[in-house]
Amino acid sequence: MSSSVEQRRPLLPGPDASPGPHPSAPTPTRRRPRRLTGKLAATGFLAPAVLFVGALLLLPFATTVYRSFFDDRRISGFAEFDNYLLFLNDPTLTRSIQNTLMWVVGSVALPMVLGLAIAVLTHSGGLSRVARLLVVLPYALSGSAVAVVWHFVLTTDGAANQVLKAFGLDAFAQGWLLEWPGNTLVMIIANTWQAAGVAVILFLVGLQTIPPETLEAASLDGAAGWRKFWYVVLPQLRTVSVIVVGTSLVGGLKSFDLIWVLTQGGPGRQSETLAVSMYQETFLALHPGAGAAVAVILTAIVLLASWLYLRRQLTPKGN
């Protein structure tokens, strides 16, 4: 009897036996078709987006880079790097780079500081909703509409000079848009008037996401006022600050409509930024090679600045 039971019992593997594949486990040869099918499906879903981006972004940019190496004749000849050397020899493009840097610094720093201050002050209080509406309302306007409003203020006989004269401050009345760098600075302020609205919205969202327990714990530990804001609230707004600075940085580099309506880059092309210079060279001066070189330099600056900032802010150790 015992001999028959032992004959039916399955043999157990010994300690030296190597574990073999389970009969029900899928073999590698069975997984390959599934992986291949998954890759083909992912490629099919991504293909329209890749083609769309390539046709609308990459192909025009490649064409612009190609055009920047040719001169401005009807039958263009290869000009090597002559169009790029204009940034060293042409005072207009040199001033354009200076103005662009001023726009970058001003359009990043002012909206961020002003937006954060307004968001903190209006986060609570009876008149907070009215204050938010007044600040955010200019953001709903187009750049051209904002330029028309500020043109009414900044012209020689505009509202700003009229107010100064009314208070006996005639010495401070001047042509706000006629001299560099004053014209660039007042246009940066006009841009801040509009751009601060979106910064206020983003910082308000960030303030509402801070857990109340965190603020209560900070208060119990003795933090209050400025110390509480600096050491508790501001670190919680780091992600929002990254978004605000990133959007302001790109907006400052490609500013066009506000400048064009207010000064058209003048007087004497003194208030141009790279975006305005690109338009001037390509469509008004009929220098498509130089205009393409300006577009390439502007694109390179935007991509480099965005990559450096986001790489610095979104990595854990900033490296």
C-alpha positions as a LaTeX table, in Angstrom:
\begin{tabular}{lrrr}
\hline
Residue & $x$ (\AA) & $y$ (\AA) & $z$ (\AA) \\
\hline
Met1 & 0.00 & 0.00 & 0.00 \\
Ser2 & 2.70 & 2.44 & 1.01 \\
Ser3 & 4.61 & 1.70 & $-2.10$ \\
Ser4 & 1.63 & 2.70 & $-4.29$ \\
Val5 & 1.21 & 6.06 & $-2.45$ \\
Glu6 & 4.86 & 6.92 & $-2.88$ \\
Gln7 & 4.59 & 6.14 & $-6.55$ \\
Arg8 & 1.70 & 8.70 & $-6.93$ \\
Arg9 & 3.41 & 11.47 & $-4.81$ \\
Pro10 & 5.24 & 14.04 & $-7.06$ \\
Leu11 & 8.94 & 14.15 & $-6.64$ \\
Leu12 & 10.19 & 17.23 & $-4.80$ \\
Pro13 & 13.24 & 19.00 & $-6.18$ \\
Gly14 & 16.38 & 18.51 & $-4.20$ \\
Pro15 & 18.45 & 21.33 & $-2.69$ \\
Asp16 & 20.81 & 21.30 & $-5.66$ \\
Ala17 & 18.09 & 21.35 & $-8.25$ \\
Ser18 & 17.87 & 24.60 & $-10.18$ \\
Pro19 & 14.44 & 26.32 & $-10.17$ \\
Gly20 & 12.85 & 25.90 & $-13.54$ \\
Pro21 & 10.26 & 28.10 & $-15.13$ \\
His22 & 6.72 & 27.72 & $-13.86$ \\
Pro23 & 4.51 & 26.02 & $-16.38$ \\
Ser24 & 1.98 & 28.84 & $-16.21$ \\
Ala25 & 4.60 & 31.64 & $-16.40$ \\
Pro26 & 4.73 & 33.39 & $-19.79$ \\
Thr27 & 7.85 & 32.67 & $-21.70$ \\
Pro28 & 9.97 & 35.53 & $-23.10$ \\
Thr29 & 8.91 & 34.55 & $-26.57$ \\
Arg30 & 5.28 & 35.26 & $-25.59$ \\
Arg31 & 6.06 & 38.76 & $-24.17$ \\
Arg32 & 7.78 & 40.04 & $-27.28$ \\
Pro33 & 4.62 & 40.33 & $-29.39$ \\
Arg34 & 2.90 & 42.27 & $-26.58$ \\
Arg35 & 5.79 & 44.70 & $-26.20$ \\
Leu36 & 6.02 & 45.17 & $-29.92$ \\
Thr37 & 2.28 & 45.79 & $-30.11$ \\
Gly38 & 2.51 & 48.31 & $-27.25$ \\
Lys39 & 5.33 & 50.22 & $-28.94$ \\
Leu40 & 3.46 & 50.31 & $-32.23$ \\
Ala41 & 0.33 & 51.60 & $-30.47$ \\
Ala42 & 2.32 & 54.32 & $-28.63$ \\
Thr43 & 3.98 & 55.33 & $-31.88$ \\
Gly44 & 0.60 & 55.57 & $-33.56$ \\
Phe45 & $-0.74$ & 57.85 & $-30.83$ \\
Leu46 & 2.36 & 60.07 & $-30.79$ \\
Ala47 & 2.79 & 60.34 & $-34.54$ \\
Pro48 & 0.10 & 63.03 & $-35.15$ \\
Ala49 & 1.47 & 65.23 & $-32.36$ \\
Val50 & 5.07 & 64.82 & $-33.57$ \\
Leu51 & 4.08 & 65.63 & $-37.14$ \\
Phe52 & 2.04 & 68.64 & $-35.97$ \\
Val53 & 4.92 & 70.07 & $-33.91$ \\
Gly54 & 7.41 & 69.34 & $-36.66$ \\
Ala55 & 5.34 & 71.01 & $-39.36$ \\
Leu56 & 4.41 & 74.13 & $-37.36$ \\
Leu57 & 7.49 & 74.67 & $-35.17$ \\
Leu58 & 10.58 & 72.75 & $-36.17$ \\
Leu59 & 10.32 & 73.13 & $-39.94$ \\
Pro60 & 9.83 & 76.95 & $-39.85$ \\
Phe61 & 12.68 & 77.29 & $-37.38$ \\
Ala62 & 14.98 & 75.17 & $-39.56$ \\
Thr63 & 14.02 & 77.32 & $-42.56$ \\
Thr64 & 14.81 & 80.48 & $-40.56$ \\
Val65 & 18.22 & 79.13 & $-39.54$ \\
Tyr66 & 18.95 & 78.26 & $-43.20$ \\
Arg67 & 17.86 & 81.74 & $-44.37$ \\
Ser68 & 20.04 & 83.50 & $-41.80$ \\
Phe69 & 23.19 & 82.35 & $-43.63$ \\
Phe70 & 22.25 & 84.13 & $-46.89$ \\
Asp71 & 22.36 & 87.78 & $-47.84$ \\
Asp72 & 19.46 & 90.09 & $-48.74$ \\
Arg73 & 19.67 & 90.07 & $-52.55$ \\
Arg74 & 16.78 & 88.79 & $-54.63$ \\
Ile75 & 18.92 & 85.82 & $-55.65$ \\
Ser76 & 20.54 & 85.30 & $-52.29$ \\
Gly77 & 24.16 & 84.35 & $-52.01$ \\
Phe78 & 25.77 & 82.48 & $-49.17$ \\
Ala79 & 26.87 & 85.05 & $-46.58$ \\
Glu80 & 28.41 & 82.74 & $-43.97$ \\
Phe81 & 28.15 & 84.49 & $-40.57$ \\
Asp82 & 27.84 & 88.08 & $-41.84$ \\
Asn83 & 24.27 & 88.45 & $-40.56$ \\
Tyr84 & 25.31 & 87.33 & $-37.08$ \\
Leu85 & 28.30 & 89.66 & $-37.06$ \\
Leu86 & 25.83 & 92.56 & $-37.29$ \\
Phe87 & 25.23 & 92.12 & $-33.56$ \\
Leu88 & 28.82 & 93.30 & $-33.05$ \\
Asn89 & 28.92 & 96.02 & $-35.70$ \\
Asp90 & 25.41 & 97.49 & $-35.91$ \\
Pro91 & 24.67 & 99.95 & $-33.03$ \\
Thr92 & 20.94 & 99.44 & $-33.53$ \\
Leu93 & 21.14 & 95.72 & $-32.80$ \\
Thr94 & 23.55 & 96.35 & $-29.93$ \\
Arg95 & 21.03 & 98.75 & $-28.36$ \\
Ser96 & 18.29 & 96.21 & $-29.07$ \\
Ile97 & 20.14 & 93.62 & $-26.99$ \\
Gln98 & 20.52 & 96.16 & $-24.15$ \\
Asn99 & 16.80 & 96.91 & $-24.23$ \\
Thr100 & 15.95 & 93.21 & $-24.28$ \\
Leu101 & 18.05 & 92.60 & $-21.18$ \\
Met102 & 16.33 & 95.53 & $-19.44$ \\
Trp103 & 12.97 & 94.06 & $-20.39$ \\
Val104 & 13.94 & 90.64 & $-19.03$ \\
Val105 & 15.07 & 91.99 & $-15.66$ \\
Gly106 & 12.16 & 94.42 & $-15.32$ \\
Ser107 & 9.41 & 92.12 & $-16.55$ \\
Val108 & 10.56 & 89.33 & $-14.22$ \\
Ala109 & 11.33 & 91.25 & $-11.04$ \\
Leu110 & 8.51 & 93.82 & $-10.97$ \\
Pro111 & 5.50 & 91.52 & $-11.66$ \\
Met112 & 6.82 & 88.93 & $-9.23$ \\
Val113 & 7.42 & 91.33 & $-6.33$ \\
Leu114 & 4.25 & 93.33 & $-6.97$ \\
Gly115 & 2.11 & 90.24 & $-7.57$ \\
Leu116 & 3.36 & 88.53 & $-4.40$ \\
Ala117 & 2.80 & 91.64 & $-2.29$ \\
Ile118 & $-0.74$ & 92.18 & $-3.60$ \\
Ala119 & $-1.61$ & 88.49 & $-3.20$ \\
Val120 & $-0.44$ & 88.43 & 0.43 \\
Leu121 & $-2.21$ & 91.70 & 1.28 \\
Thr122 & $-5.49$ & 90.70 & $-0.40$ \\
His123 & $-5.47$ & 87.06 & 0.70 \\
Ser124 & $-7.88$ & 87.96 & 3.48 \\
Gly125 & $-9.90$ & 91.04 & 4.32 \\
Gly126 & $-13.18$ & 92.69 & 3.50 \\
Leu127 & $-12.04$ & 94.54 & 0.37 \\
Ser128 & $-9.84$ & 91.73 & $-0.94$ \\
Arg129 & $-12.19$ & 90.76 & $-3.78$ \\
Val130 & $-12.50$ & 94.33 & $-5.04$ \\
Ala131 & $-8.73$ & 94.81 & $-4.86$ \\
Arg132 & $-8.12$ & 91.56 & $-6.74$ \\
Leu133 & $-10.56$ & 92.57 & $-9.46$ \\
Leu134 & $-8.87$ & 95.93 & $-9.95$ \\
Val135 & $-5.45$ & 94.31 & $-10.20$ \\
Val136 & $-6.44$ & 91.37 & $-12.38$ \\
Leu137 & $-8.63$ & 93.40 & $-14.76$ \\
Pro138 & $-5.72$ & 94.75 & $-16.93$ \\
Tyr139 & $-4.63$ & 91.17 & $-17.60$ \\
Ala140 & $-7.87$ & 90.65 & $-19.54$ \\
Leu141 & $-6.86$ & 93.41 & $-21.96$ \\
Ser142 & $-4.74$ & 92.83 & $-25.02$ \\
Gly143 & $-1.26$ & 94.29 & $-25.28$ \\
Ser144 & $-2.45$ & 96.78 & $-27.89$ \\
Ala145 & $-5.28$ & 97.99 & $-25.65$ \\
Val146 & $-2.85$ & 98.44 & $-22.76$ \\
Ala147 & $-0.55$ & 100.41 & $-25.07$ \\
Val148 & $-3.40$ & 102.74 & $-26.07$ \\
Val149 & $-4.21$ & 103.40 & $-22.40$ \\
Trp150 & $-0.59$ & 104.18 & $-21.54$ \\
His151 & $-0.15$ & 106.29 & $-24.67$ \\
Phe152 & $-2.87$ & 108.54 & $-23.27$ \\
Val153 & $-0.85$ & 108.78 & $-20.04$ \\
Leu154 & 2.71 & 109.12 & $-21.36$ \\
Thr155 & 2.50 & 111.50 & $-24.30$ \\
Thr156 & 3.99 & 114.97 & $-23.87$ \\
Asp157 & 0.58 & 116.54 & $-23.26$ \\
Gly158 & $-0.76$ & 113.37 & $-21.64$ \\
Ala159 & $-2.28$ & 112.65 & $-18.25$ \\
Ala160 & 1.02 & 112.19 & $-16.40$ \\
Asn161 & 2.38 & 115.62 & $-17.32$ \\
Gln162 & $-1.00$ & 117.26 & $-16.75$ \\
Val163 & $-1.16$ & 115.87 & $-13.21$ \\
Leu164 & 2.41 & 117.02 & $-12.49$ \\
Lys165 & 1.64 & 120.52 & $-13.72$ \\
Ala166 & $-1.57$ & 120.62 & $-11.70$ \\
Phe167 & 0.46 & 120.02 & $-8.50$ \\
Gly168 & 3.11 & 122.58 & $-9.45$ \\
Leu169 & 5.70 & 119.98 & $-10.43$ \\
Asp170 & 6.36 & 121.35 & $-13.91$ \\
Ala171 & 10.07 & 120.53 & $-13.63$ \\
Phe172 & 9.26 & 116.81 & $-13.61$ \\
Ala173 & 7.06 & 116.97 & $-16.73$ \\
Gln174 & 8.89 & 115.56 & $-19.74$ \\
Gly175 & 8.53 & 113.54 & $-22.92$ \\
Trp176 & 8.32 & 110.11 & $-21.35$ \\
Leu177 & 8.59 & 108.24 & $-24.66$ \\
Leu178 & 11.20 & 110.42 & $-26.36$ \\
Glu179 & 14.49 & 109.68 & $-24.60$ \\
Trp180 & 16.40 & 106.49 & $-23.90$ \\
Pro181 & 16.51 & 104.76 & $-21.40$ \\
Gly182 & 13.50 & 106.54 & $-19.88$ \\
Asn183 & 11.17 & 105.38 & $-22.66$ \\
Thr184 & 12.18 & 101.75 & $-22.13$ \\
Leu185 & 11.69 & 102.02 & $-18.37$ \\
Val186 & 8.20 & 103.50 & $-18.58$ \\
Met187 & 7.17 & 100.82 & $-21.08$ \\
Ile188 & 8.40 & 98.16 & $-18.65$ \\
Ile189 & 6.20 & 99.77 & $-15.98$ \\
Ala190 & 3.25 & 99.70 & $-18.38$ \\
Asn191 & 3.92 & 96.03 & $-19.05$ \\
Thr192 & 4.06 & 95.38 & $-15.29$ \\
Trp193 & 0.63 & 97.02 & $-14.91$ \\
Gln194 & $-0.77$ & 94.26 & $-17.09$ \\
Ala195 & 1.46 & 91.30 & $-16.17$ \\
Ala196 & 1.04 & 91.66 & $-12.40$ \\
Gly197 & $-2.55$ & 90.36 & $-12.72$ \\
Val198 & $-1.56$ & 86.82 & $-13.64$ \\
Ala199 & 1.12 & 86.82 & $-10.93$ \\
Val200 & $-1.53$ & 87.78 & $-8.35$ \\
Ile201 & $-3.79$ & 84.95 & $-9.51$ \\
Leu202 & $-1.02$ & 82.34 & $-9.32$ \\
Phe203 & 0.22 & 83.48 & $-5.91$ \\
Leu204 & $-3.34$ & 83.50 & $-4.52$ \\
Val205 & $-3.73$ & 79.90 & $-5.66$ \\
Gly206 & $-0.43$ & 79.05 & $-4.02$ \\
Leu207 & $-1.45$ & 80.72 & $-0.74$ \\
Gln208 & $-4.69$ & 78.77 & $-0.64$ \\
Thr209 & $-2.82$ & 75.47 & $-0.96$ \\
Ile210 & $-0.76$ & 76.05 & 2.20 \\
Pro211 & $-2.17$ & 73.76 & 4.94 \\
Pro212 & $-3.63$ & 75.74 & 7.87 \\
Glu213 & $-1.94$ & 73.28 & 10.23 \\
Thr214 & 1.44 & 74.48 & 8.98 \\
Leu215 & 0.63 & 78.10 & 9.75 \\
Glu216 & $-0.82$ & 77.20 & 13.16 \\
Ala217 & 2.28 & 75.17 & 14.02 \\
Ala218 & 4.49 & 78.10 & 13.01 \\
Ser219 & 2.44 & 80.44 & 15.21 \\
Leu220 & 2.72 & 78.05 & 18.17 \\
Asp221 & 6.50 & 78.00 & 17.68 \\
Gly222 & 6.58 & 81.78 & 17.97 \\
Ala223 & 6.85 & 82.72 & 14.29 \\
Ala224 & 4.89 & 85.82 & 13.34 \\
Gly225 & 4.92 & 88.67 & 10.88 \\
Trp226 & 7.91 & 88.86 & 8.58 \\
Arg227 & 9.62 & 85.77 & 10.04 \\
Lys228 & 6.52 & 83.67 & 9.45 \\
Phe229 & 6.26 & 84.89 & 5.87 \\
Trp230 & 9.96 & 84.41 & 5.07 \\
Tyr231 & 10.53 & 81.03 & 6.70 \\
Val232 & 7.11 & 79.37 & 6.35 \\
Val233 & 4.95 & 80.97 & 3.64 \\
Leu234 & 7.56 & 81.83 & 1.00 \\
Pro235 & 9.11 & 78.32 & 0.79 \\
Gln236 & 5.61 & 76.92 & 0.21 \\
Leu237 & 5.27 & 79.19 & $-2.83$ \\
Arg238 & 8.42 & 77.97 & $-4.57$ \\
Thr239 & 6.61 & 76.03 & $-7.29$ \\
Val240 & 4.31 & 78.96 & $-8.04$ \\
Ser241 & 7.31 & 81.31 & $-8.12$ \\
Val242 & 8.93 & 79.09 & $-10.75$ \\
Ile243 & 5.85 & 79.39 & $-12.96$ \\
Val244 & 5.59 & 83.16 & $-12.48$ \\
Val245 & 9.26 & 83.77 & $-13.26$ \\
Gly246 & 9.20 & 81.42 & $-16.24$ \\
Thr247 & 6.16 & 83.04 & $-17.86$ \\
Ser248 & 7.46 & 86.55 & $-17.12$ \\
Leu249 & 10.85 & 85.66 & $-18.58$ \\
Val250 & 9.41 & 84.44 & $-21.87$ \\
Gly251 & 6.96 & 87.36 & $-22.01$ \\
Gly252 & 9.75 & 89.89 & $-21.50$ \\
Leu253 & 11.94 & 88.37 & $-24.21$ \\
Lys254 & 9.23 & 88.41 & $-26.86$ \\
Ser255 & 7.57 & 91.76 & $-26.01$ \\
Phe256 & 6.35 & 93.39 & $-29.18$ \\
Asp257 & 2.82 & 94.81 & $-29.30$ \\
Leu258 & 3.18 & 97.23 & $-26.39$ \\
Ile259 & 6.46 & 98.65 & $-27.74$ \\
Trp260 & 5.22 & 98.87 & $-31.30$ \\
Val261 & 2.06 & 100.78 & $-30.44$ \\
Leu262 & 3.78 & 103.19 & $-28.05$ \\
Thr263 & 7.02 & 104.03 & $-29.88$ \\
Gln264 & 7.43 & 101.70 & $-32.89$ \\
Gly265 & 10.94 & 101.18 & $-31.56$ \\
Gly266 & 11.78 & 104.86 & $-31.75$ \\
Pro267 & 12.86 & 107.50 & $-31.66$ \\
Gly268 & 15.65 & 106.45 & $-33.99$ \\
Arg269 & 15.17 & 102.73 & $-33.15$ \\
Gln270 & 16.44 & 103.46 & $-29.62$ \\
Ser271 & 13.69 & 101.54 & $-27.79$ \\
Glu272 & 13.66 & 98.39 & $-29.92$ \\
Thr273 & 13.91 & 94.94 & $-28.41$ \\
Leu274 & 15.00 & 91.91 & $-30.41$ \\
Ala275 & 11.41 & 91.05 & $-31.30$ \\
Val276 & 10.84 & 94.55 & $-32.72$ \\
Ser277 & 14.20 & 94.52 & $-34.51$ \\
Met278 & 13.28 & 91.23 & $-36.15$ \\
Tyr279 & 10.11 & 92.82 & $-37.54$ \\
Gln280 & 11.93 & 96.00 & $-38.60$ \\
Glu281 & 14.72 & 94.17 & $-40.43$ \\
Thr282 & 12.50 & 91.60 & $-42.15$ \\
Phe283 & 9.40 & 93.53 & $-43.20$ \\
Leu284 & 10.32 & 97.23 & $-43.18$ \\
Ala285 & 14.04 & 97.35 & $-44.03$ \\
Leu286 & 13.66 & 94.31 & $-46.35$ \\
His287 & 16.68 & 92.55 & $-44.87$ \\
Pro288 & 15.38 & 88.99 & $-44.54$ \\
Gly289 & 18.82 & 87.55 & $-43.82$ \\
Ala290 & 19.43 & 89.92 & $-40.91$ \\
Gly291 & 15.86 & 89.44 & $-39.69$ \\
Ala292 & 16.32 & 85.66 & $-39.72$ \\
Ala293 & 19.57 & 86.00 & $-37.74$ \\
Val294 & 17.76 & 88.15 & $-35.13$ \\
Ala295 & 14.99 & 85.53 & $-34.90$ \\
Val296 & 17.52 & 82.74 & $-34.38$ \\
Ile297 & 19.39 & 84.67 & $-31.67$ \\
Leu298 & 16.11 & 85.53 & $-29.91$ \\
Thr299 & 14.95 & 81.91 & $-30.01$ \\
Ala300 & 18.29 & 80.68 & $-28.70$ \\
Ile301 & 18.16 & 83.19 & $-25.81$ \\
Val302 & 14.59 & 82.20 & $-24.90$ \\
Leu303 & 15.39 & 78.47 & $-24.94$ \\
Leu304 & 18.67 & 78.86 & $-23.04$ \\
Ala305 & 17.22 & 81.16 & $-20.38$ \\
Ser306 & 14.17 & 78.92 & $-19.87$ \\
Trp307 & 16.26 & 75.76 & $-19.69$ \\
Leu308 & 18.78 & 77.22 & $-17.23$ \\
Tyr309 & 16.10 & 78.60 & $-14.93$ \\
Leu310 & 13.85 & 75.53 & $-14.93$ \\
Arg311 & 16.83 & 73.19 & $-14.53$ \\
Arg312 & 17.97 & 75.24 & $-11.56$ \\
Gln313 & 14.59 & 75.45 & $-9.87$ \\
Leu314 & 12.95 & 72.09 & $-10.57$ \\
Thr315 & 15.86 & 69.80 & $-9.63$ \\
Pro316 & 16.12 & 68.82 & $-5.94$ \\
Lys317 & 19.62 & 70.26 & $-5.41$ \\
Gly318 & 19.68 & 72.71 & $-8.27$ \\
Asn319 & 22.27 & 70.75 & $-10.21$ \\
\hline
\end{tabular}
